[in-house]
GROMACS .gro file of C-alpha atoms in nm:
model
  381
    1UNK     CA    1   8.882   9.222   9.384
    2UNK     CA    2   9.127   9.469   9.176
    3UNK     CA    3   9.189   9.793   9.167
    4UNK     CA    4   9.415   9.984   8.869
    5UNK     CA    5   9.501  10.380   8.947
    6UNK     CA    6   9.591  10.500   8.612
    7UNK     CA    7   9.795  10.822   8.489
    8UNK     CA    8   9.930  10.951   8.874
    9UNK     CA    9  10.260  11.194   8.945
   10UNK     CA   10  10.385  10.864   9.165
   11UNK     CA   11  10.580  10.967   9.516
   12UNK     CA   12  10.710  10.725   9.656
   13UNK     CA   13  10.793  10.931   9.806
   14UNK     CA   14  11.017  10.955   9.546
   15UNK     CA   15  10.869  11.131   9.247
   16UNK     CA   16  10.895  10.857   8.969
   17UNK     CA   17  10.634  11.059   8.695
   18UNK     CA   18  10.257  10.946   8.571
   19UNK     CA   19  10.256  10.535   8.690
   20UNK     CA   20   9.997  10.334   8.693
   21UNK     CA   21   9.874  10.119   9.012
   22UNK     CA   22   9.740   9.806   9.095
   23UNK     CA   23   9.575   9.725   9.390
   24UNK     CA   24   9.499   9.340   9.497
   25UNK     CA   25   9.319   9.332   9.865
   26UNK     CA   26   9.501   9.532  10.088
   27UNK     CA   27   9.862   9.565   9.888
   28UNK     CA   28  10.029   9.724   9.646
   29UNK     CA   29  10.065   9.411   9.350
   30UNK     CA   30  10.204   9.629   9.077
   31UNK     CA   31  10.351  10.002   8.991
   32UNK     CA   32  10.400  10.085   8.608
   33UNK     CA   33  10.315  10.238   8.322
   34UNK     CA   34   9.995  10.149   8.083
   35UNK     CA   35   9.904   9.831   8.288
   36UNK     CA   36   9.594   9.665   8.204
   37UNK     CA   37   9.452   9.402   8.358
   38UNK     CA   38   9.218   9.154   8.167
   39UNK     CA   39   9.024   8.804   8.264
   40UNK     CA   40   8.907   8.981   8.594
   41UNK     CA   41   8.716   9.208   8.773
   42UNK     CA   42   8.820   9.513   8.786
   43UNK     CA   43   8.796   9.860   8.937
   44UNK     CA   44   8.944  10.106   8.716
   45UNK     CA   45   9.000  10.474   8.848
   46UNK     CA   46   9.150  10.730   8.626
   47UNK     CA   47   9.403  10.998   8.844
   48UNK     CA   48   9.498  11.247   8.598
   49UNK     CA   49   9.622  11.515   8.711
   50UNK     CA   50   9.686  11.413   9.105
   51UNK     CA   51   9.988  11.381   9.351
   52UNK     CA   52  10.027  11.040   9.461
   53UNK     CA   53  10.219  10.987   9.786
   54UNK     CA   54  10.271  10.739  10.030
   55UNK     CA   55  10.023  10.707  10.314
   56UNK     CA   56  10.088  10.960  10.619
   57UNK     CA   57  10.206  10.841  10.904
   58UNK     CA   58  10.154  11.038  11.281
   59UNK     CA   59  10.376  10.887  11.543
   60UNK     CA   60  10.234  11.062  11.813
   61UNK     CA   61   9.856  11.083  11.857
   62UNK     CA   62   9.638  11.082  12.221
   63UNK     CA   63   9.342  10.796  12.011
   64UNK     CA   64   9.148  10.820  12.346
   65UNK     CA   65   9.234  11.072  12.468
   66UNK     CA   66   9.464  11.329  12.670
   67UNK     CA   67   9.421  11.604  12.962
   68UNK     CA   68   9.273  11.591  13.244
   69UNK     CA   69   9.478  11.871  13.408
   70UNK     CA   70   9.205  12.092  13.571
   71UNK     CA   71   8.978  11.801  13.654
   72UNK     CA   72   8.715  11.479  13.513
   73UNK     CA   73   8.561  11.768  13.317
   74UNK     CA   74   8.904  11.838  13.113
   75UNK     CA   75   8.948  11.488  12.954
   76UNK     CA   76   8.986  11.453  12.593
   77UNK     CA   77   8.739  11.190  12.456
   78UNK     CA   78   8.816  10.913  12.167
   79UNK     CA   79   8.936  10.979  11.844
   80UNK     CA   80   8.712  10.931  11.531
   81UNK     CA   81   8.829  10.755  11.207
   82UNK     CA   82   8.758  10.974  10.997
   83UNK     CA   83   8.939  11.320  11.232
   84UNK     CA   84   9.239  11.096  11.129
   85UNK     CA   85   9.107  11.047  10.695
   86UNK     CA   86   9.081  11.359  10.631
   87UNK     CA   87   9.397  11.491  10.753
   88UNK     CA   88   9.567  11.217  10.490
   89UNK     CA   89   9.665  10.981  10.762
   90UNK     CA   90   9.629  10.599  10.721
   91UNK     CA   91   9.928  10.493  11.007
   92UNK     CA   92   9.910  10.622  11.407
   93UNK     CA   93  10.032  10.575  11.688
   94UNK     CA   94   9.888  10.593  12.002
   95UNK     CA   95  10.008  10.686  12.327
   96UNK     CA   96   9.883  10.803  12.679
   97UNK     CA   97   9.991  11.132  12.836
   98UNK     CA   98   9.936  11.293  13.198
   99UNK     CA   99   9.609  11.109  13.190
  100UNK     CA  100   9.816  10.770  13.240
  101UNK     CA  101   9.501  10.679  13.616
  102UNK     CA  102   9.189  10.748  13.394
  103UNK     CA  103   9.277  10.620  13.073
  104UNK     CA  104   9.470  10.278  13.079
  105UNK     CA  105   9.685  10.075  12.836
  106UNK     CA  106   9.379   9.861  12.844
  107UNK     CA  107   9.231  10.094  12.690
  108UNK     CA  108   9.455  10.227  12.536
  109UNK     CA  109   9.509   9.843  12.307
  110UNK     CA  110   9.152   9.849  12.255
  111UNK     CA  111   9.116  10.150  12.039
  112UNK     CA  112   9.438  10.039  11.845
  113UNK     CA  113   9.242   9.727  11.737
  114UNK     CA  114   8.905   9.932  11.684
  115UNK     CA  115   9.128  10.168  11.465
  116UNK     CA  116   9.283   9.854  11.271
  117UNK     CA  117   8.915   9.667  11.220
  118UNK     CA  118   8.820  10.085  11.102
  119UNK     CA  119   9.043  10.030  10.787
  120UNK     CA  120   9.402  10.252  10.861
  121UNK     CA  121   9.691  10.108  11.063
  122UNK     CA  122   9.739  10.195  11.445
  123UNK     CA  123   9.997  10.092  11.697
  124UNK     CA  124  10.032  10.217  12.103
  125UNK     CA  125  10.373  10.250  12.331
  126UNK     CA  126  10.353  10.135  12.641
  127UNK     CA  127  10.418  10.349  12.960
  128UNK     CA  128  10.347  10.733  12.999
  129UNK     CA  129  10.465  11.012  13.156
  130UNK     CA  130  10.593  10.885  13.467
  131UNK     CA  131  10.749  10.601  13.655
  132UNK     CA  132  10.738  10.310  13.776
  133UNK     CA  133  10.594  10.269  13.411
  134UNK     CA  134  10.311  10.054  13.385
  135UNK     CA  135  10.181   9.774  13.151
  136UNK     CA  136   9.988   9.539  13.065
  137UNK     CA  137  10.201   9.220  13.117
  138UNK     CA  138  10.473   9.227  13.306
  139UNK     CA  139  10.693   9.376  13.205
  140UNK     CA  140  10.740   9.649  12.913
  141UNK     CA  141  10.909   9.411  12.655
  142UNK     CA  142  10.654   9.186  12.691
  143UNK     CA  143  10.410   9.387  12.577
  144UNK     CA  144  10.633   9.461  12.292
  145UNK     CA  145  10.593   9.070  12.296
  146UNK     CA  146  10.282   8.998  12.329
  147UNK     CA  147  10.074   9.232  12.264
  148UNK     CA  148  10.074   9.290  11.825
  149UNK     CA  149  10.044   9.588  11.802
  150UNK     CA  150  10.310   9.733  12.075
  151UNK     CA  151  10.570   9.907  11.915
  152UNK     CA  152  10.737  10.025  12.225
  153UNK     CA  153  10.705  10.297  12.535
  154UNK     CA  154  10.621  10.598  12.577
  155UNK     CA  155  10.865  10.859  12.902
  156UNK     CA  156  10.845  11.184  12.985
  157UNK     CA  157  11.156  11.422  13.099
  158UNK     CA  158  11.191  11.780  13.213
  159UNK     CA  159  10.855  11.878  13.258
  160UNK     CA  160  10.773  11.905  13.599
  161UNK     CA  161  10.479  11.704  13.541
  162UNK     CA  162  10.758  11.427  13.449
  163UNK     CA  163  10.894  11.137  13.720
  164UNK     CA  164  11.210  11.303  13.605
  165UNK     CA  165  11.459  10.994  13.557
  166UNK     CA  166  11.751  10.926  13.624
  167UNK     CA  167  12.032  10.789  13.351
  168UNK     CA  168  11.989  10.470  13.427
  169UNK     CA  169  11.628  10.448  13.478
  170UNK     CA  170  11.654  10.529  13.096
  171UNK     CA  171  11.884  10.357  12.982
  172UNK     CA  172  11.701  10.058  13.186
  173UNK     CA  173  11.356  10.135  12.972
  174UNK     CA  174  11.586  10.172  12.644
  175UNK     CA  175  11.727   9.815  12.762
  176UNK     CA  176  11.346   9.642  12.782
  177UNK     CA  177  11.280   9.807  12.376
  178UNK     CA  178  11.540   9.684  12.263
  179UNK     CA  179  11.473   9.318  12.412
  180UNK     CA  180  11.153   9.285  12.348
  181UNK     CA  181  11.199   9.451  12.002
  182UNK     CA  182  11.455   9.178  11.919
  183UNK     CA  183  11.201   8.883  12.056
  184UNK     CA  184  10.964   9.032  11.856
  185UNK     CA  185  11.039   9.141  11.518
  186UNK     CA  186  10.978   9.508  11.591
  187UNK     CA  187  11.247   9.696  11.665
  188UNK     CA  188  11.124   9.918  11.971
  189UNK     CA  189  11.180  10.259  12.024
  190UNK     CA  190  11.139  10.473  12.369
  191UNK     CA  191  10.932  10.798  12.301
  192UNK     CA  192  11.044  11.070  12.492
  193UNK     CA  193  10.821  11.339  12.533
  194UNK     CA  194  11.076  11.655  12.659
  195UNK     CA  195  10.945  11.960  12.907
  196UNK     CA  196  11.097  12.352  12.900
  197UNK     CA  197  11.266  12.302  13.169
  198UNK     CA  198  11.669  12.355  13.191
  199UNK     CA  199  11.798  12.016  13.171
  200UNK     CA  200  11.616  11.966  12.821
  201UNK     CA  201  11.807  11.628  12.662
  202UNK     CA  202  12.102  11.697  12.867
  203UNK     CA  203  12.038  11.257  12.966
  204UNK     CA  204  11.942  11.143  12.620
  205UNK     CA  205  12.312  11.349  12.469
  206UNK     CA  206  12.518  11.160  12.718
  207UNK     CA  207  12.318  10.820  12.642
  208UNK     CA  208  12.421  10.888  12.295
  209UNK     CA  209  12.746  10.991  12.311
  210UNK     CA  210  12.828  10.678  12.535
  211UNK     CA  211  12.669  10.389  12.384
  212UNK     CA  212  12.613  10.501  12.057
  213UNK     CA  213  12.452  10.204  11.893
  214UNK     CA  214  12.164  10.243  12.170
  215UNK     CA  215  12.049  10.579  11.992
  216UNK     CA  216  11.852  10.441  11.669
  217UNK     CA  217  11.583  10.345  11.999
  218UNK     CA  218  11.582  10.669  12.139
  219UNK     CA  219  11.304  10.880  11.987
  220UNK     CA  220  11.309  11.232  12.156
  221UNK     CA  221  10.959  11.459  12.034
  222UNK     CA  222  10.845  11.788  12.096
  223UNK     CA  223  11.157  11.934  12.007
  224UNK     CA  224  11.088  12.289  11.908
  225UNK     CA  225  10.950  12.324  12.221
  226UNK     CA  226  11.214  12.600  12.305
  227UNK     CA  227  11.504  12.705  12.058
  228UNK     CA  228  11.777  12.604  12.351
  229UNK     CA  229  11.590  12.243  12.311
  230UNK     CA  230  11.580  12.296  11.947
  231UNK     CA  231  11.963  12.355  11.956
  232UNK     CA  232  12.056  12.059  12.147
  233UNK     CA  233  11.811  11.842  11.918
  234UNK     CA  234  12.023  11.958  11.643
  235UNK     CA  235  12.350  11.777  11.847
  236UNK     CA  236  12.159  11.498  11.879
  237UNK     CA  237  12.075  11.442  11.495
  238UNK     CA  238  12.454  11.527  11.470
  239UNK     CA  239  12.568  11.187  11.611
  240UNK     CA  240  12.262  11.009  11.428
  241UNK     CA  241  11.944  11.091  11.647
  242UNK     CA  242  11.660  11.144  11.490
  243UNK     CA  243  11.477  11.475  11.542
  244UNK     CA  244  11.041  11.526  11.623
  245UNK     CA  245  10.899  11.838  11.611
  246UNK     CA  246  10.490  11.827  11.727
  247UNK     CA  247  10.344  12.053  11.473
  248UNK     CA  248   9.997  12.101  11.694
  249UNK     CA  249  10.146  12.181  12.012
  250UNK     CA  250  10.372  12.428  12.228
  251UNK     CA  251  10.681  12.567  11.985
  252UNK     CA  252  10.892  12.854  11.961
  253UNK     CA  253  10.804  12.960  11.638
  254UNK     CA  254  10.598  12.753  11.285
  255UNK     CA  255  10.772  12.390  11.256
  256UNK     CA  256  10.865  12.419  10.918
  257UNK     CA  257  11.048  12.689  11.029
  258UNK     CA  258  11.187  12.489  11.241
  259UNK     CA  259  11.309  12.236  10.984
  260UNK     CA  260  11.431  12.549  10.748
  261UNK     CA  261  11.603  12.602  11.049
  262UNK     CA  262  11.798  12.261  11.111
  263UNK     CA  263  11.842  12.275  10.731
  264UNK     CA  264  12.103  12.511  10.776
  265UNK     CA  265  12.239  12.408  11.052
  266UNK     CA  266  12.294  12.079  10.923
  267UNK     CA  267  12.041  11.854  11.017
  268UNK     CA  268  11.952  11.593  10.703
  269UNK     CA  269  11.607  11.624  10.615
  270UNK     CA  270  11.642  11.244  10.671
  271UNK     CA  271  11.620  11.253  11.075
  272UNK     CA  272  11.389  11.538  11.151
  273UNK     CA  273  10.950  11.426  11.132
  274UNK     CA  274  10.668  11.644  11.202
  275UNK     CA  275  10.438  11.441  11.441
  276UNK     CA  276  10.093  11.617  11.574
  277UNK     CA  277  10.042  11.551  11.975
  278UNK     CA  278   9.688  11.582  11.841
  279UNK     CA  279   9.326  11.496  12.042
  280UNK     CA  280   9.530  11.632  12.367
  281UNK     CA  281   9.296  11.887  12.559
  282UNK     CA  282   9.377  12.234  12.517
  283UNK     CA  283   9.249  12.493  12.733
  284UNK     CA  284   9.123  12.812  12.607
  285UNK     CA  285   9.052  13.093  12.887
  286UNK     CA  286   8.684  13.284  12.845
  287UNK     CA  287   8.787  13.633  12.824
  288UNK     CA  288   8.485  13.727  12.918
  289UNK     CA  289   8.397  13.467  13.168
  290UNK     CA  290   8.660  13.386  13.281
  291UNK     CA  291   8.609  13.023  13.292
  292UNK     CA  292   8.817  12.781  13.099
  293UNK     CA  293   8.617  12.576  12.781
  294UNK     CA  294   8.895  12.313  12.665
  295UNK     CA  295   8.862  12.131  12.299
  296UNK     CA  296   9.129  11.880  12.092
  297UNK     CA  297   9.483  11.939  12.021
  298UNK     CA  298   9.425  11.934  11.644
  299UNK     CA  299   9.612  11.653  11.460
  300UNK     CA  300   9.516  11.848  11.010
  301UNK     CA  301   9.903  12.046  11.126
  302UNK     CA  302  10.121  11.811  10.968
  303UNK     CA  303   9.975  11.818  10.685
  304UNK     CA  304   9.985  12.237  10.623
  305UNK     CA  305  10.308  12.259  10.788
  306UNK     CA  306  10.419  12.022  10.462
  307UNK     CA  307  10.236  12.218  10.211
  308UNK     CA  308  10.444  12.542  10.422
  309UNK     CA  309  10.762  12.392  10.331
  310UNK     CA  310  10.654  12.356   9.946
  311UNK     CA  311  10.502  12.615   9.870
  312UNK     CA  312  10.648  12.903  10.092
  313UNK     CA  313  11.014  12.768  10.196
  314UNK     CA  314  11.064  12.581   9.780
  315UNK     CA  315  11.076  12.259   9.949
  316UNK     CA  316  11.065  12.000   9.673
  317UNK     CA  317  10.765  11.772   9.770
  318UNK     CA  318  10.962  11.429   9.796
  319UNK     CA  319  11.172  11.593  10.024
  320UNK     CA  320  10.869  11.752  10.240
  321UNK     CA  321  10.636  11.495  10.306
  322UNK     CA  322  10.929  11.271  10.357
  323UNK     CA  323  10.864  11.453  10.706
  324UNK     CA  324  10.555  11.301  10.723
  325UNK     CA  325  10.544  10.931  10.554
  326UNK     CA  326  10.901  10.728  10.504
  327UNK     CA  327  11.074  10.932  10.786
  328UNK     CA  328  10.865  10.852  11.083
  329UNK     CA  329  10.848  10.497  10.968
  330UNK     CA  330  11.167  10.457  10.994
  331UNK     CA  331  11.192  10.636  11.412
  332UNK     CA  332  10.908  10.425  11.515
  333UNK     CA  333  11.052  10.090  11.215
  334UNK     CA  334  10.726  10.037  11.035
  335UNK     CA  335  10.883   9.803  10.779
  336UNK     CA  336  10.598   9.806  10.546
  337UNK     CA  337  10.470  10.204  10.599
  338UNK     CA  338  10.615  10.513  10.490
  339UNK     CA  339  10.708  10.424  10.108
  340UNK     CA  340  10.544  10.319   9.753
  341UNK     CA  341  10.646  10.010   9.663
  342UNK     CA  342  10.530   9.634   9.564
  343UNK     CA  343  10.368   9.404   9.797
  344UNK     CA  344  10.369   9.653  10.075
  345UNK     CA  345  10.070   9.799  10.171
  346UNK     CA  346   9.821  10.012   9.970
  347UNK     CA  347   9.825  10.301  10.146
  348UNK     CA  348   9.848  10.561   9.937
  349UNK     CA  349   9.678  10.961   9.924
  350UNK     CA  350   9.595  11.174   9.612
  351UNK     CA  351   9.674  11.555   9.584
  352UNK     CA  352   9.554  11.844   9.349
  353UNK     CA  353   9.811  12.077   9.211
  354UNK     CA  354   9.764  12.261   9.432
  355UNK     CA  355   9.802  12.024   9.801
  356UNK     CA  356   9.500  11.954   9.866
  357UNK     CA  357   9.381  11.649   9.960
  358UNK     CA  358   9.160  11.437   9.742
  359UNK     CA  359   9.183  11.114   9.828
  360UNK     CA  360   9.294  10.881  10.091
  361UNK     CA  361   9.343  10.510  10.062
  362UNK     CA  362   9.418  10.255  10.354
  363UNK     CA  363   9.559   9.867  10.306
  364UNK     CA  364   9.346   9.896   9.981
  365UNK     CA  365   9.018  10.068  10.048
  366UNK     CA  366   8.862  10.423   9.966
  367UNK     CA  367   8.831  10.642  10.307
  368UNK     CA  368   8.836  10.925  10.065
  369UNK     CA  369   8.675  11.088   9.797
  370UNK     CA  370   8.711  11.388   9.612
  371UNK     CA  371   8.737  11.605   9.877
  372UNK     CA  372   8.506  11.371  10.112
  373UNK     CA  373   8.509  11.109  10.331
  374UNK     CA  374   8.324  10.843  10.297
  375UNK     CA  375   8.462  10.565  10.538
  376UNK     CA  376   8.320  10.635  10.859
  377UNK     CA  377   8.387  10.438  11.180
  378UNK     CA  378   8.107  10.316  11.403
  379UNK     CA  379   7.947  10.568  11.611
  380UNK     CA  380   7.974  10.790  11.421
  381UNK     CA  381   7.682  11.010  11.227
   0.00000   0.00000   0.00000
């Protein structure tokens, strides 16, 4: 079955004017003006007045739940498909946090595959906060080579919950993701959780300066946690690195303001990304009883902060949406994601003129219509 989307204001994310999109199965097969299809069964949808963007990418999500810092009851549950669709997310990268002893990599892989069966695109990172790095096979490289959805490894540093990896240990992880990426043709990435300790990204800067060819394999996240950390992030970006700013976690100011400061200090917009750190456990203390309560960390902040860049900071939509489309695709080396182009996966989102999400399409299937999720996962009511 073919689907023809007519008369949309197309952003790829660059603005291309009013265009029609032709979908066949999971792929986008044609982009043009006044497209017509004859001689076959075609679903035609008029998207006049709507803005079309690539499907959104969230490169840091606890898809099987995070948390667990004050006992078993504080472990967050698995994420639901509809929660991702509500945010316009059509591609997600799942990972473990401090919970890597009771939430395991086989569980993470199974959930990754389940989300793919639900209709979106999902990937995973092996490892977790600590050392030695847990894997499903015998090594990080083999996880990437033999597990179809594994694209890299996670590690934590400059955090009092981390294993405080040395420069040599970080280099050995990079070697594993690099060689695993060679063989699997996935590229490879070492995704680094950053805490608020004074060591910040000192070791990553040392590696980037000593081995410039390795910087594309390093993906530091939570870089807006403190202002001092972000100042180092600016230095890392000027060396050619990518800087990921969490929208739902600890931050020194609103993430959209962090982006604007980065631009003012010389970072190129193409070197910054947003990620949610969503579905981790967020602790709250009941002011009346003093008891700890928990809720899941939000996922909708990525889109919220992009819209703030447009409405509050005057950034063009094509530039602002790079933070959650083409930039994370580049960072995670996902070649078929982040852009709207012929022969790529048919992942896109449709917005009204106020940038309110109206439609979500993932791999050629409509997941949201008129602002309502119409495709839910199993066990969702």
